[in-house]
C-alpha cells in the first residue's frame, strides 16, 4: 500500500515535540518519516531521577477522523539510577482544539519467579501540550493516580 508523503509529514507534525502528563512528567518526541519515535522521558514524581531514553513507533498512515496510534518504552536506567524495570505506553493521539495523547501503560519490574504475579502494574496517562498547573497535579495525586514512577518509589 502506498503511503503519501503528506500523510507521513502530517503524522510527524502531530506528535513531534514536548508533551506533559497529568503529574507533570514530560516526554520529548523526535519522530522520523519511517514511524520511529526517539526521545527522552523526564519524570516529575517518584524516585526517577534525571532523564531516560525512550524509543517507540507510530502509525505512518493515519486514518481520517480517528486517533493516530503510537507507543513507546522507557527503561528506568540512566547514569543516576537503575530501577530494574521497564514501562511501555500505548495509546492514541487526538487533535482538535486541545491536542491529547490518551495512553495505557504497563510497568514491569524485576522480581523473583515466585513473585512474578506482582511484577507488572497497569495504569493510564493523559499527555497534553500544556504543562499541568500545580492544582491539576495535586488533584491527580489526591486521587491516588498511579504512575510508573510512583510505583517504583514504593520499592
Tab-separated table of C-alpha atoms in Angstrom:
chain	number	residue	atom	x	y	z
A	1	UNK	CA	0.000	0.000	0.000
A	2	UNK	CA	1.300	3.456	-0.896
A	3	UNK	CA	1.520	5.970	1.934
A	4	UNK	CA	1.653	9.556	0.784
A	5	UNK	CA	4.444	11.842	1.888
A	6	UNK	CA	1.767	14.279	3.026
A	7	UNK	CA	0.230	11.674	5.377
A	8	UNK	CA	3.617	10.900	6.938
A	9	UNK	CA	4.506	14.599	7.251
A	10	UNK	CA	1.156	15.190	8.922
A	11	UNK	CA	1.734	12.393	11.440
A	12	UNK	CA	5.201	13.721	12.249
A	13	UNK	CA	3.895	17.248	12.800
A	14	UNK	CA	1.105	15.979	15.046
A	15	UNK	CA	3.185	14.095	17.617
A	16	UNK	CA	6.671	15.626	17.374
A	17	UNK	CA	7.751	17.788	20.321
A	18	UNK	CA	7.106	18.065	24.042
A	19	UNK	CA	4.134	16.573	25.896
A	20	UNK	CA	3.175	16.663	29.612
A	21	UNK	CA	1.167	14.165	31.654
A	22	UNK	CA	-1.241	14.951	34.481
A	23	UNK	CA	1.510	14.544	37.106
A	24	UNK	CA	3.913	16.966	35.409
A	25	UNK	CA	6.253	14.451	33.775
A	26	UNK	CA	7.333	15.267	30.228
A	27	UNK	CA	8.139	13.355	27.079
A	28	UNK	CA	10.088	14.850	24.217
A	29	UNK	CA	9.362	13.048	20.957
A	30	UNK	CA	11.627	13.201	17.918
A	31	UNK	CA	9.880	11.290	15.147
A	32	UNK	CA	11.042	10.303	11.669
A	33	UNK	CA	9.257	9.510	8.420
A	34	UNK	CA	9.614	5.734	8.923
A	35	UNK	CA	7.435	5.601	12.044
A	36	UNK	CA	10.227	5.665	14.630
A	37	UNK	CA	9.925	7.663	17.838
A	38	UNK	CA	13.021	8.526	19.829
A	39	UNK	CA	13.413	10.970	22.653
A	40	UNK	CA	13.513	11.470	26.383
A	41	UNK	CA	11.218	10.976	29.355
A	42	UNK	CA	11.651	13.288	32.334
A	43	UNK	CA	9.787	12.197	35.444
A	44	UNK	CA	8.333	14.708	37.851
A	45	UNK	CA	7.447	12.159	40.560
A	46	UNK	CA	8.820	9.189	42.461
A	47	UNK	CA	12.445	8.120	42.644
A	48	UNK	CA	13.098	8.518	38.931
A	49	UNK	CA	15.929	10.993	38.565
A	50	UNK	CA	17.156	12.922	35.555
A	51	UNK	CA	16.017	11.904	32.070
A	52	UNK	CA	15.525	8.488	30.492
A	53	UNK	CA	15.835	7.453	26.863
A	54	UNK	CA	12.643	6.412	25.131
A	55	UNK	CA	12.063	4.594	21.865
A	56	UNK	CA	8.875	3.692	20.066
A	57	UNK	CA	6.768	3.579	16.943
A	58	UNK	CA	3.816	5.470	15.492
A	59	UNK	CA	1.319	4.829	12.728
A	60	UNK	CA	2.572	6.389	9.477
A	61	UNK	CA	-0.729	6.085	7.605
A	62	UNK	CA	-3.283	7.775	9.863
A	63	UNK	CA	-6.998	7.305	9.221
A	64	UNK	CA	-9.030	10.489	8.798
A	65	UNK	CA	-11.188	11.439	11.786
A	66	UNK	CA	-9.693	8.761	14.053
A	67	UNK	CA	-6.853	8.618	16.561
A	68	UNK	CA	-3.257	8.143	15.470
A	69	UNK	CA	-1.756	5.118	17.248
A	70	UNK	CA	1.645	5.249	18.912
A	71	UNK	CA	3.652	3.560	21.614
A	72	UNK	CA	6.988	3.952	23.375
A	73	UNK	CA	9.142	2.279	26.002
A	74	UNK	CA	11.340	3.624	28.796
A	75	UNK	CA	13.966	1.510	30.559
A	76	UNK	CA	14.291	3.072	34.033
A	77	UNK	CA	18.079	3.018	33.890
A	78	UNK	CA	20.314	6.038	33.428
A	79	UNK	CA	23.558	7.420	34.844
A	80	UNK	CA	21.843	8.248	38.146
A	81	UNK	CA	19.547	5.293	38.873
A	82	UNK	CA	18.782	1.738	37.793
A	83	UNK	CA	15.276	0.744	38.877
A	84	UNK	CA	15.455	-2.647	37.123
A	85	UNK	CA	12.183	-2.002	35.333
A	86	UNK	CA	10.638	-1.013	32.024
A	87	UNK	CA	7.434	0.866	31.195
A	88	UNK	CA	5.625	0.767	27.880
A	89	UNK	CA	2.934	3.285	26.913
A	90	UNK	CA	0.433	2.528	24.144
A	91	UNK	CA	-2.204	4.962	23.013
A	92	UNK	CA	-3.675	7.340	20.508
A	93	UNK	CA	-3.154	10.967	19.547
A	94	UNK	CA	-6.310	13.027	19.068
A	95	UNK	CA	-6.141	16.508	17.537
A	96	UNK	CA	-8.507	19.414	17.601
A	97	UNK	CA	-8.519	22.497	19.784
A	98	UNK	CA	-6.887	20.598	22.642
A	99	UNK	CA	-4.390	18.015	21.425
A	100	UNK	CA	-4.166	14.946	23.637
A	101	UNK	CA	-2.422	11.578	23.739
A	102	UNK	CA	-4.500	9.066	25.713
A	103	UNK	CA	-2.403	6.107	26.880
A	104	UNK	CA	-2.390	2.925	28.895
A	105	UNK	CA	0.913	1.801	30.383
A	106	UNK	CA	2.444	-1.395	31.664
A	107	UNK	CA	5.316	-1.225	34.145
A	108	UNK	CA	7.243	-4.445	34.665
A	109	UNK	CA	9.845	-4.610	37.393
A	110	UNK	CA	12.307	-7.309	38.311
A	111	UNK	CA	11.038	-9.922	40.756
A	112	UNK	CA	11.777	-13.486	41.688
A	113	UNK	CA	9.927	-16.239	39.856
A	114	UNK	CA	7.776	-16.778	42.941
A	115	UNK	CA	6.751	-13.100	42.938
A	116	UNK	CA	6.157	-12.876	39.196
A	117	UNK	CA	2.467	-12.246	39.854
A	118	UNK	CA	3.310	-8.824	41.311
A	119	UNK	CA	5.843	-7.766	38.679
A	120	UNK	CA	3.505	-5.914	36.297
A	121	UNK	CA	1.394	-2.837	37.044
A	122	UNK	CA	-1.162	-1.192	34.744
A	123	UNK	CA	-2.286	2.423	34.542
A	124	UNK	CA	-3.195	5.342	32.323
A	125	UNK	CA	-1.638	8.679	31.450
A	126	UNK	CA	-3.049	11.618	29.537
A	127	UNK	CA	-0.471	13.774	27.748
A	128	UNK	CA	-1.133	17.339	26.560
A	129	UNK	CA	0.962	20.088	25.009
A	130	UNK	CA	0.499	22.348	28.033
A	131	UNK	CA	2.115	21.580	31.371
A	132	UNK	CA	-0.433	20.963	34.136
A	133	UNK	CA	-0.902	23.555	36.825
A	134	UNK	CA	0.124	22.726	40.383
A	135	UNK	CA	-3.580	22.487	41.243
A	136	UNK	CA	-4.085	19.892	38.493
A	137	UNK	CA	-1.067	17.896	39.680
A	138	UNK	CA	-2.298	17.980	43.279
A	139	UNK	CA	-5.756	16.902	42.130
A	140	UNK	CA	-4.305	13.925	40.228
A	141	UNK	CA	-2.166	12.992	43.228
A	142	UNK	CA	-5.131	13.264	45.617
A	143	UNK	CA	-6.994	10.626	43.603
A	144	UNK	CA	-4.038	8.309	44.050
A	145	UNK	CA	-3.215	8.443	40.357
A	146	UNK	CA	-0.667	5.684	39.879
A	147	UNK	CA	2.318	6.333	37.710
A	148	UNK	CA	5.282	4.139	36.924
A	149	UNK	CA	7.490	6.496	38.892
A	150	UNK	CA	5.272	6.421	41.998
A	151	UNK	CA	5.139	2.625	41.923
A	152	UNK	CA	8.918	2.439	41.686
A	153	UNK	CA	9.237	4.893	44.582
A	154	UNK	CA	7.402	2.451	46.862
A	155	UNK	CA	10.051	-0.229	46.355
